[in-house]
């Protein structure tokens, strides 16, 4: 494919019935193949078709999230919401044909065994009888997206989206910061009945799907849908226990020090916990264009591979980073496989988050760029992907001054502190979802009660005084879009952050070795399961309790001894 810019990439709605016919025909041709060469030719034909389907679906979805008010792409997104579950039936027929192929050993020899392991898992996630639930699930997650994107919050004479309000929520002025938190909380409170209804519907739909497929409920199906192929619920429970044992005490000490710096009582309110320094949180020292330009300098100097990658991303306009009306919240990276390029979506808002987009989301994109050549087109599992991005954030430390100027020391301290304190929060998100899907008939009020109880376990530094609407009442989970859109996708961040902290610790000793291990990990793409990718790169598994204990000790020692002289 030619090197088109994102806006030049053509989109036309495909004929859904023709796609189904093509997929059915390919499965029949595979079953009829009389030799490995014939079977391989069909396999490669299916790869090409799958890449094209994913490209069209991705273009529609991305352009819809850039502006949810665009009628054309709103309708196209709705089209894919309906068609994608229907195509699953035909994908499953292909998967069954691959698993039953007499040439499986030949495929494994040339392409590895992982695609067959993942195929066996994929078979456990679908049956034609759950198509109606899958379609409704898509509709409800889109409704949540649109609701969040529609937020128009009056504040100090202006009107802001949720993303645009963020800088006020971390500002140094106590009264303004608290008012911003109250304004945001007020918007969620005003729309709570809608948020409760959407989630209630999603939980019941997913529970129904699980039961229709023969599971006790949704949890087991949820793990399969996440493609978990080397760990299970018991491993996650063990990790959560290690977080409570080693990390929660470290995070408590970080917030106790923060309370002293701010002159606040401990535990902190949600608004005060958001302020790391009395003089204000670190802010980038330039606008979006300057951040991108310094991002290019960082990648130019980091390695020849990263230099070529980021230059290509900018030249082909594969970053949409400004926060605009009608744009959905959050940030993500995705692949546009027909063109062998990734795309980065973000909402710059003048906070340190903007710099982390250039490092975090670009870390995802770099892995996708490095491994675009792979056949089959198989992404790493979610937790494996987050290692690329979270570790890249730490790789950027020597270039931090160009991003943050006078706030560099504040940034380095708060970045490491936030990496540590995030893990208890992320683990709590996971724990909450396990409870929700174990008890799908809970009322919204009961779910809020579970979240409030877990806050006391995982985030005891938070003061639940009812001063800020929603947050102090155990309802703040409703701003976490993953809970709505991608159930059980959150512990992945915590596992990956643990590995990223391992790489951070190595960076303190030997940058060259740390980069070599990062590249040894990243170059593997999705060719192995998560724990094997780590082993091949000489990295410890986060499921090994020693891993979390060691990074906690190393990071706490660094924070305790970091010179904050002269910084208020």
Coordinates of C-alpha atoms in Angstrom, one line a residue:
X1 CA 0.0 0.0 0.0
X2 CA 1.2 3.5 -0.7
X3 CA 2.3 5.9 2.1
X4 CA -1.0 7.8 2.5
X5 CA -1.7 10.3 5.3
X6 CA -4.5 9.3 7.7
X7 CA -7.0 11.8 6.2
X8 CA -6.3 10.3 2.7
X9 CA -7.0 6.7 3.6
X10 CA -10.2 5.8 1.8
X11 CA -13.2 4.4 3.5
X12 CA -16.3 2.9 2.0
X13 CA -18.9 0.7 3.7
X14 CA -18.3 -2.9 2.7
X15 CA -21.0 -5.3 1.6
X16 CA -21.5 -7.3 4.8
X17 CA -23.1 -10.3 3.1
X18 CA -20.2 -10.4 0.6
X19 CA -17.7 -10.5 3.5
X20 CA -19.6 -13.4 5.1
X21 CA -19.5 -15.3 1.8
X22 CA -15.8 -14.7 1.3
X23 CA -15.0 -15.9 4.9
X24 CA -17.2 -19.0 4.4
X25 CA -15.6 -19.8 1.1
X26 CA -12.1 -19.5 2.6
X27 CA -13.0 -21.9 5.4
X28 CA -14.3 -24.4 2.8
X29 CA -11.1 -24.0 0.7
X30 CA -8.9 -24.6 3.7
X31 CA -10.8 -27.8 4.6
X32 CA -10.4 -28.9 0.9
X33 CA -6.7 -28.1 0.6
X34 CA -4.8 -31.1 -0.6
X35 CA -1.3 -30.0 0.5
X36 CA 0.3 -27.6 2.9
X37 CA 1.2 -25.2 0.1
X38 CA -2.4 -25.0 -0.9
X39 CA -3.5 -24.6 2.7
X40 CA -0.9 -21.9 3.3
X41 CA -2.1 -20.0 0.2
X42 CA -5.6 -19.9 1.6
X43 CA -4.3 -18.9 5.0
X44 CA -2.5 -15.9 3.5
X45 CA -5.6 -15.0 1.5
X46 CA -7.6 -15.0 4.8
X47 CA -4.9 -12.8 6.4
X48 CA -5.3 -10.2 3.6
X49 CA -9.1 -10.2 4.0
X50 CA -8.9 -9.9 7.8
X51 CA -6.4 -7.0 7.5
X52 CA -8.8 -5.2 5.2
X53 CA -11.9 -5.8 7.4
X54 CA -9.9 -4.5 10.4
X55 CA -8.7 -1.5 8.4
X56 CA -12.2 -0.4 7.4
X57 CA -13.7 -1.0 10.9
X58 CA -10.8 0.9 12.5
X59 CA -11.1 3.9 10.1
X60 CA -14.8 4.1 10.9
X61 CA -14.3 3.8 14.7
X62 CA -11.4 6.3 14.9
X63 CA -13.1 8.9 12.8
X64 CA -16.2 8.5 14.9
X65 CA -14.3 9.0 18.2
X66 CA -12.6 12.1 16.7
X67 CA -16.0 13.7 16.3
X68 CA -19.0 11.8 17.6
X69 CA -21.2 14.6 16.0
X70 CA -20.2 13.5 12.5
X71 CA -23.4 11.9 11.1
X72 CA -21.6 9.8 8.4
X73 CA -19.1 8.1 10.8
X74 CA -21.7 7.9 13.5
X75 CA -23.8 5.7 11.2
X76 CA -20.7 3.8 10.0
X77 CA -19.8 3.1 13.6
X78 CA -23.3 1.8 14.1
X79 CA -23.0 -0.4 11.0
X80 CA -19.8 -2.0 12.5
X81 CA -21.5 -2.4 15.9
X82 CA -24.0 -4.7 14.2
X83 CA -21.8 -6.4 11.6
X84 CA -18.8 -7.3 13.8
X85 CA -20.6 -9.7 16.0
X86 CA -22.2 -11.3 12.9
X87 CA -18.8 -11.8 11.3
X88 CA -17.7 -13.7 14.5
X89 CA -19.7 -16.7 13.4
X90 CA -17.7 -16.9 10.1
X91 CA -14.4 -16.2 12.0
X92 CA -15.2 -19.2 14.2
X93 CA -15.8 -21.4 11.2
X94 CA -12.3 -20.5 10.0
X95 CA -10.8 -21.1 13.4
X96 CA -12.4 -24.6 13.6
X97 CA -11.0 -25.4 10.1
X98 CA -7.5 -24.2 11.2
X99 CA -7.6 -26.3 14.4
X100 CA -8.8 -29.4 12.4
X101 CA -6.3 -28.9 9.6
X102 CA -4.1 -32.0 8.8
X103 CA -1.4 -29.5 8.2
X104 CA -1.4 -28.0 11.7
X105 CA 2.1 -29.2 12.4
X106 CA 3.4 -27.5 9.2
X107 CA 1.7 -24.3 10.2
X108 CA 3.1 -24.5 13.7
X109 CA 6.6 -25.1 12.3
X110 CA 6.4 -22.0 10.0
X111 CA 4.3 -19.6 12.1
X112 CA 4.6 -20.9 15.7
X113 CA 2.1 -22.5 18.1
X114 CA 0.6 -19.4 19.7
X115 CA -2.0 -18.8 17.0
X116 CA -3.4 -22.2 17.7
X117 CA -3.5 -21.6 21.5
X118 CA -5.2 -18.3 20.9
X119 CA -7.6 -19.9 18.4
X120 CA -8.6 -22.5 21.0
X121 CA -9.3 -19.6 23.4
X122 CA -11.3 -17.7 20.8
X123 CA -13.6 -20.7 20.2
X124 CA -14.6 -20.4 23.9
X125 CA -15.8 -16.9 23.5
X126 CA -18.5 -17.2 20.8
X127 CA -21.6 -18.9 19.7
X128 CA -24.1 -17.6 17.1
X129 CA -26.7 -17.5 19.9
X130 CA -24.9 -14.6 21.7
X131 CA -24.9 -12.3 18.6
X132 CA -27.9 -10.3 19.8
X133 CA -26.1 -9.7 23.2
X134 CA -22.9 -8.7 21.4
X135 CA -24.7 -6.2 19.2
X136 CA -26.5 -4.7 22.3
X137 CA -23.2 -4.6 24.2
X138 CA -21.7 -2.5 21.3
X139 CA -24.7 -0.2 21.3
X140 CA -24.5 0.4 25.1
X141 CA -20.7 1.0 25.1
X142 CA -21.3 3.5 22.2
X143 CA -24.0 5.2 24.3
X144 CA -21.6 5.5 27.2
X145 CA -18.9 7.0 24.8
X146 CA -21.4 9.5 23.4
X147 CA -22.6 10.5 26.9
X148 CA -19.0 11.2 28.1
X149 CA -18.2 13.1 24.9
X150 CA -21.3 15.2 25.2
X151 CA -20.3 16.7 28.6
X152 CA -20.5 20.5 28.6
X153 CA -19.5 21.7 32.1
X154 CA -20.0 25.3 33.1
X155 CA -16.9 26.5 35.1
X156 CA -15.7 30.0 36.0
X157 CA -17.5 31.6 33.1
X158 CA -16.5 29.0 30.5
X159 CA -17.9 25.7 29.3
X160 CA -15.6 22.7 29.2
X161 CA -15.5 19.0 28.2
X162 CA -14.3 16.5 30.8
X163 CA -10.9 16.5 29.3
X164 CA -10.6 20.2 29.1
X165 CA -11.6 20.5 32.8
X166 CA -8.6 18.4 33.8
X167 CA -6.0 21.1 34.2
X168 CA -8.3 22.9 36.8
X169 CA -8.5 19.6 38.7
X170 CA -4.7 19.6 39.3
X171 CA -4.2 23.4 39.7
X172 CA -2.3 24.9 42.6
X173 CA -5.2 27.2 43.7
X174 CA -7.0 25.2 46.4
X175 CA -10.4 26.8 46.0
X176 CA -10.3 26.6 42.2
X177 CA -9.2 23.0 42.3
X178 CA -11.9 21.9 44.7
X179 CA -14.5 23.8 42.6
X180 CA -13.3 21.9 39.5
X181 CA -13.6 18.6 41.2
X182 CA -17.1 19.5 42.4
X183 CA -18.1 20.7 38.9
X184 CA -17.0 17.4 37.4
X185 CA -18.6 15.4 40.1
X186 CA -21.8 17.4 39.7
X187 CA -21.9 16.4 36.0
X188 CA -21.5 12.7 36.8
X189 CA -24.2 13.1 39.6
X190 CA -26.6 14.7 37.2
X191 CA -26.1 11.8 34.7
X192 CA -25.9 9.1 37.3
X193 CA -29.2 7.5 36.4
X194 CA -28.1 7.1 32.8
X195 CA -24.7 5.8 33.9
X196 CA -26.3 3.3 36.3
X197 CA -28.7 2.1 33.6
X198 CA -26.1 1.6 30.9
X199 CA -23.8 -0.4 33.3
X200 CA -26.7 -2.4 34.7
X201 CA -27.7 -3.4 31.1
X202 CA -24.0 -4.3 30.3
X203 CA -23.6 -6.5 33.4
X204 CA -26.8 -8.4 32.7
X205 CA -25.9 -8.8 29.0
X206 CA -22.5 -10.2 29.8
X207 CA -23.8 -12.5 32.5
X208 CA -26.3 -13.8 29.9
X209 CA -23.6 -14.4 27.4
X210 CA -21.5 -16.3 29.9
X211 CA -24.4 -18.5 30.9
X212 CA -25.5 -19.1 27.2
X213 CA -21.9 -20.3 26.5
X214 CA -22.1 -22.8 29.5
X215 CA -20.2 -20.8 32.1
X216 CA -21.4 -20.0 35.6
X217 CA -21.4 -16.3 34.8
X218 CA -19.3 -13.8 32.9
X219 CA -15.9 -14.0 34.7
X220 CA -14.5 -17.0 32.9
X221 CA -15.8 -15.8 29.6
X222 CA -14.3 -12.4 30.3
X223 CA -10.8 -13.9 30.8
X224 CA -11.2 -15.7 27.5
X225 CA -12.4 -12.6 25.7
X226 CA -9.3 -10.8 27.0
X227 CA -7.2 -13.5 25.4
X228 CA -5.5 -14.6 28.7
X229 CA -3.3 -17.5 27.6
X230 CA -0.7 -17.9 30.4
X231 CA -2.4 -16.9 33.7
X232 CA -5.8 -17.1 35.4
X233 CA -8.0 -15.8 38.2
X234 CA -5.8 -17.4 40.9
X235 CA -2.7 -15.7 39.6
X236 CA -4.5 -12.4 39.6
X237 CA -5.7 -12.9 43.2
X238 CA -2.1 -13.7 44.2
X239 CA -0.9 -10.5 42.5
X240 CA -3.6 -8.4 44.2
X241 CA -2.5 -9.8 47.6
X242 CA 1.1 -8.8 46.9
X243 CA -0.1 -5.3 46.0
X244 CA -1.9 -5.0 49.3
X245 CA 1.1 -6.3 51.2
X246 CA 4.0 -4.4 49.5
X247 CA 2.6 -1.5 47.5
X248 CA -0.3 -0.1 49.6
X249 CA 2.1 0.8 52.5
X250 CA 4.6 2.5 50.0
X251 CA 1.7 4.4 48.4
X252 CA 0.5 5.5 51.9
X253 CA 4.0 6.9 52.7
X254 CA 4.0 8.8 49.4
X255 CA 0.7 10.5 50.2
X256 CA 1.7 11.1 53.8
X257 CA 4.7 13.1 52.5
X258 CA 2.5 14.8 50.0
X259 CA 0.1 15.9 52.8
X260 CA 3.1 17.4 54.6
X261 CA 4.3 19.3 51.5
X262 CA 0.8 20.7 50.9
X263 CA 0.2 21.5 54.6
X264 CA -2.9 19.3 54.5
X265 CA -4.3 16.8 57.0
X266 CA -4.0 13.1 56.2
X267 CA -5.9 11.3 54.7
X268 CA -6.3 13.7 51.8
X269 CA -9.5 14.8 49.9
X270 CA -9.7 13.7 46.3
X271 CA -8.9 17.3 45.2
X272 CA -5.8 17.5 47.4
X273 CA -4.6 14.1 46.4
X274 CA -4.5 15.4 42.9
X275 CA -1.9 18.1 43.8
X276 CA 1.6 16.8 44.2
X277 CA 3.3 20.1 45.1
X278 CA 2.2 23.3 46.8
X279 CA 3.5 25.3 43.8
X280 CA 1.6 23.2 41.4
X281 CA 2.0 19.9 39.5
X282 CA 4.6 19.7 36.7
X283 CA 3.4 21.2 33.5
X284 CA 4.8 20.9 30.0
X285 CA 6.9 24.0 29.0
X286 CA 5.3 24.3 25.6
X287 CA 2.3 23.8 23.4
X288 CA 1.3 20.7 21.5
X289 CA 3.6 21.4 18.6
X290 CA 6.6 22.0 20.8
X291 CA 5.9 18.7 22.7
X292 CA 5.8 16.8 19.4
X293 CA 9.0 18.5 18.2
X294 CA 10.8 17.6 21.4
X295 CA 9.3 14.1 21.2
X296 CA 11.0 13.9 17.8
X297 CA 14.3 14.9 19.4
X298 CA 13.9 12.2 22.1
X299 CA 13.2 9.5 19.5
X300 CA 15.9 10.7 17.2
X301 CA 18.5 10.4 20.0
X302 CA 17.1 7.2 21.6
X303 CA 17.7 4.9 18.6
X304 CA 17.7 4.8 14.7
X305 CA 14.5 2.7 14.9
X306 CA 12.5 5.1 17.1
X307 CA 13.7 8.1 15.0
X308 CA 12.4 6.7 11.7
X309 CA 9.2 5.6 13.5
X310 CA 8.2 8.9 15.0
X311 CA 9.1 10.9 11.9
X312 CA 6.8 8.7 9.9
X313 CA 4.0 9.1 12.4
X314 CA 4.2 12.9 12.1
X315 CA 4.6 13.1 8.4
X316 CA 1.6 10.9 7.8
X317 CA -0.5 12.7 10.4
X318 CA -1.1 9.6 12.4
X319 CA -1.6 11.5 15.7
X320 CA -4.9 13.2 16.6
X321 CA -4.0 14.8 19.9
X322 CA -6.0 18.0 20.6
X323 CA -9.0 18.0 22.9
X324 CA -12.0 19.2 20.8
X325 CA -15.7 19.3 21.1
X326 CA -17.5 16.1 20.2
X327 CA -14.3 14.0 20.7
X328 CA -14.5 11.0 23.0
X329 CA -12.5 10.9 26.2
X330 CA -9.2 9.2 26.9
X331 CA -6.5 8.1 24.5
X332 CA -5.6 5.0 22.6
X333 CA -3.3 3.5 20.0
X334 CA -4.6 1.2 17.2
X335 CA -3.3 -0.5 14.1
X336 CA -4.4 0.3 10.5
X337 CA -3.2 -3.0 9.0
X338 CA -3.7 -2.3 5.3
X339 CA -1.1 0.5 5.6
X340 CA 1.1 -1.2 8.2
X341 CA 0.9 1.9 10.4
X342 CA -0.4 2.6 13.9
X343 CA -2.6 5.6 14.9
X344 CA -2.5 7.6 18.1
X345 CA -5.7 9.2 19.5
X346 CA -5.4 11.6 22.6
X347 CA -6.8 14.6 24.3
X348 CA -4.0 17.1 25.1
X349 CA -5.0 19.3 28.0
X350 CA -1.9 21.2 29.2
X351 CA -1.0 18.6 31.9
X352 CA 1.9 16.2 32.2
X353 CA -0.5 13.7 30.5
X354 CA 0.3 15.4 27.2
X355 CA 4.0 14.4 27.4
X356 CA 3.0 10.9 28.5
X357 CA 0.9 10.5 25.3
X358 CA 4.1 11.1 23.3
X359 CA 5.9 8.5 25.3
X360 CA 3.1 6.0 26.4
X361 CA 0.9 5.8 23.3
X362 CA 3.9 6.1 21.1
X363 CA 5.4 3.1 23.0
X364 CA 2.4 1.1 21.8
X365 CA 2.7 2.5 18.3
X366 CA 6.5 1.7 18.1
X367 CA 5.8 -2.0 18.9
X368 CA 3.1 -2.1 16.3
X369 CA 5.4 -0.4 13.7
X370 CA 8.3 -2.8 14.5
X371 CA 6.1 -5.9 14.1
X372 CA 3.8 -4.9 11.3
X373 CA 5.5 -7.5 9.0
X374 CA 4.5 -10.4 11.2
X375 CA 2.2 -13.2 9.9
X376 CA -0.2 -14.0 11.3
X377 CA -1.4 -10.5 12.3
X378 CA -1.5 -11.2 16.0
X379 CA -1.1 -8.5 18.6
X380 CA 0.6 -9.2 21.9
X381 CA -1.9 -9.8 24.8
X382 CA -3.0 -6.6 26.6
X383 CA -0.7 -6.8 29.6
X384 CA 2.2 -7.5 27.2
X385 CA 1.3 -4.4 25.1
X386 CA 1.3 -2.1 28.2
X387 CA 4.9 -3.0 29.0
X388 CA 6.0 -1.3 25.7
X389 CA 4.2 1.9 26.6
X390 CA 4.8 2.2 30.3
X391 CA 8.5 1.4 29.9
X392 CA 8.9 4.0 27.1
X393 CA 7.7 6.7 29.6
X394 CA 10.7 5.9 31.7
X395 CA 13.1 5.8 28.7
X396 CA 12.3 9.5 28.2
X397 CA 13.6 10.6 31.6
X398 CA 17.0 12.0 30.2
X399 CA 15.0 14.2 27.8
X400 CA 12.5 15.4 30.5
X401 CA 14.0 18.9 30.7
X402 CA 13.0 19.6 27.1
X403 CA 9.5 18.7 28.0
X404 CA 9.2 20.3 31.4
X405 CA 11.9 22.9 31.8
X406 CA 11.9 24.3 35.3
X407 CA 9.4 21.6 36.4
X408 CA 11.8 18.7 35.5
X409 CA 12.6 17.7 39.1
X410 CA 8.9 17.8 40.0
X411 CA 8.1 15.7 37.0
X412 CA 10.7 12.9 37.7
X413 CA 9.6 12.6 41.3
X414 CA 5.8 12.7 40.6
X415 CA 6.1 10.4 37.6
X416 CA 7.7 7.6 39.7
X417 CA 5.3 8.3 42.6
X418 CA 2.3 8.1 40.3
X419 CA 3.6 4.9 38.7
X420 CA 3.6 3.3 42.2
X421 CA 0.4 4.8 43.5
X422 CA -1.5 3.9 40.3
X423 CA -1.1 0.1 40.9
X424 CA -3.3 0.0 44.0
X425 CA -6.0 2.0 42.1
X426 CA -5.8 -0.3 39.0
X427 CA -5.9 -3.4 41.2
X428 CA -9.0 -2.0 42.9
X429 CA -10.7 -1.6 39.5
X430 CA -10.0 -5.3 38.8
X431 CA -11.2 -6.4 42.2
X432 CA -14.4 -4.4 41.8
X433 CA -15.1 -6.0 38.5
X434 CA -14.7 -9.5 39.9
X435 CA -17.2 -8.7 42.6
X436 CA -19.6 -7.2 40.1
X437 CA -19.6 -10.2 37.8
X438 CA -19.8 -12.7 40.7
X439 CA -23.0 -10.9 41.8
X440 CA -24.6 -9.6 38.6
X441 CA -27.9 -8.9 40.3
X442 CA -26.5 -6.2 42.6
X443 CA -28.3 -2.9 42.5
X444 CA -26.4 0.2 41.5
X445 CA -26.4 1.3 45.1
X446 CA -24.9 -2.0 46.1
X447 CA -22.2 -1.6 43.5
X448 CA -21.3 1.8 44.7
X449 CA -21.0 0.3 48.2
X450 CA -18.5 -2.3 47.0
X451 CA -16.4 0.5 45.4
X452 CA -16.5 2.5 48.6
X453 CA -15.4 -0.5 50.7
X454 CA -12.5 -1.3 48.3
X455 CA -11.4 2.3 48.5
X456 CA -10.7 1.8 52.2
X457 CA -8.6 -1.3 51.4
X458 CA -6.6 -0.2 48.4
X459 CA -6.6 3.6 48.8
X460 CA -6.7 4.4 52.5
X461 CA -5.1 7.8 51.9
X462 CA -8.4 9.1 50.4
X463 CA -10.8 10.9 52.7
X464 CA -14.4 9.9 52.1
X465 CA -16.1 12.9 53.5
X466 CA -18.9 13.4 51.0
X467 CA -17.6 16.9 50.1
X468 CA -17.1 16.1 46.4
X469 CA -20.1 14.7 44.6
X470 CA -19.7 11.1 43.2
X471 CA -16.1 10.6 44.3
X472 CA -16.6 10.6 48.0
X473 CA -19.7 8.5 47.8
X474 CA -18.2 5.4 46.1
X475 CA -19.5 6.3 42.6
X476 CA -16.2 7.5 41.1
X477 CA -15.7 4.3 39.2
X478 CA -18.2 5.5 36.6
X479 CA -15.6 7.8 35.0
X480 CA -13.4 4.7 34.3
X481 CA -14.4 3.9 30.7
X482 CA -12.6 0.5 30.8
X483 CA -15.2 -0.8 33.4
X484 CA -17.9 -0.1 30.8
X485 CA -16.2 -1.0 27.6
X486 CA -13.6 -3.7 28.3
X487 CA -14.4 -5.8 31.4
X488 CA -11.3 -7.1 33.2
X489 CA -9.0 -4.9 31.1
X490 CA -7.3 -3.1 33.9
X491 CA -5.2 -5.5 35.9
X492 CA -3.1 -5.6 32.6
X493 CA -1.9 -2.0 33.4
X494 CA -0.9 -3.1 36.9
X495 CA 1.1 -6.1 35.7
X496 CA 2.8 -4.1 33.0
X497 CA 3.5 -1.2 35.4
X498 CA 5.3 -3.7 37.6
X499 CA 7.5 -4.8 34.7
X500 CA 8.0 -1.2 33.6
X501 CA 9.2 -0.4 37.2
X502 CA 11.6 -3.3 36.8
X503 CA 13.0 -1.7 33.7
X504 CA 13.1 1.7 35.5
X505 CA 15.3 0.1 38.2
X506 CA 17.6 -1.3 35.5
X507 CA 17.8 2.2 33.9
X508 CA 19.2 3.6 37.1
X509 CA 22.1 1.1 36.8
X510 CA 22.8 0.6 33.1
X511 CA 20.8 2.5 30.4
X512 CA 22.4 0.4 27.6
X513 CA 21.4 -2.9 29.1
X514 CA 17.9 -1.6 29.9
X515 CA 17.4 -0.5 26.3
X516 CA 18.7 -3.8 25.0
X517 CA 16.2 -5.7 27.2
X518 CA 13.4 -3.4 26.2
X519 CA 14.2 -4.1 22.5
X520 CA 14.6 -7.8 23.1
X521 CA 11.1 -7.8 24.6
X522 CA 9.5 -5.5 22.0
X523 CA 11.0 -7.1 18.9
X524 CA 9.1 -10.4 19.8
X525 CA 5.7 -8.7 19.2
X526 CA 3.0 -11.1 19.9
X527 CA 5.0 -14.2 19.0
X528 CA 4.9 -15.7 22.6
X529 CA 2.7 -15.6 25.7
X530 CA 3.4 -12.8 28.1
X531 CA 5.4 -14.8 30.7
X532 CA 7.6 -16.2 27.9
X533 CA 8.2 -12.8 26.3
X534 CA 9.5 -11.6 29.7
X535 CA 11.7 -14.7 30.2
X536 CA 13.2 -14.3 26.7
X537 CA 14.2 -10.7 27.5
X538 CA 15.6 -11.6 30.9
X539 CA 12.8 -9.9 32.9
X540 CA 11.0 -11.2 36.0
X541 CA 7.3 -12.0 35.9
X542 CA 5.0 -9.8 38.0
X543 CA 3.4 -12.9 39.3
X544 CA 6.6 -13.7 41.2
X545 CA 6.1 -11.9 44.5
X546 CA 9.8 -11.1 44.6
X547 CA 9.3 -8.8 41.6
X548 CA 6.9 -6.5 43.3
X549 CA 8.7 -6.5 46.6
X550 CA 12.0 -5.6 44.9
X551 CA 10.7 -2.8 42.8
X552 CA 8.8 -1.3 45.8
X553 CA 12.0 -1.3 47.8
X554 CA 14.1 0.2 45.0
X555 CA 11.6 2.9 44.1
X556 CA 10.8 3.9 47.7
X557 CA 14.5 4.3 48.4
X558 CA 14.9 6.5 45.3
X559 CA 11.9 8.7 46.3
X560 CA 13.0 9.0 50.0
X561 CA 16.5 10.2 48.9
X562 CA 15.5 12.4 46.0
X563 CA 16.5 16.0 46.4
X564 CA 13.4 18.3 46.4
X565 CA 15.3 21.2 47.9
X566 CA 13.9 24.5 46.8
X567 CA 10.6 23.0 45.5
X568 CA 7.5 23.8 47.4

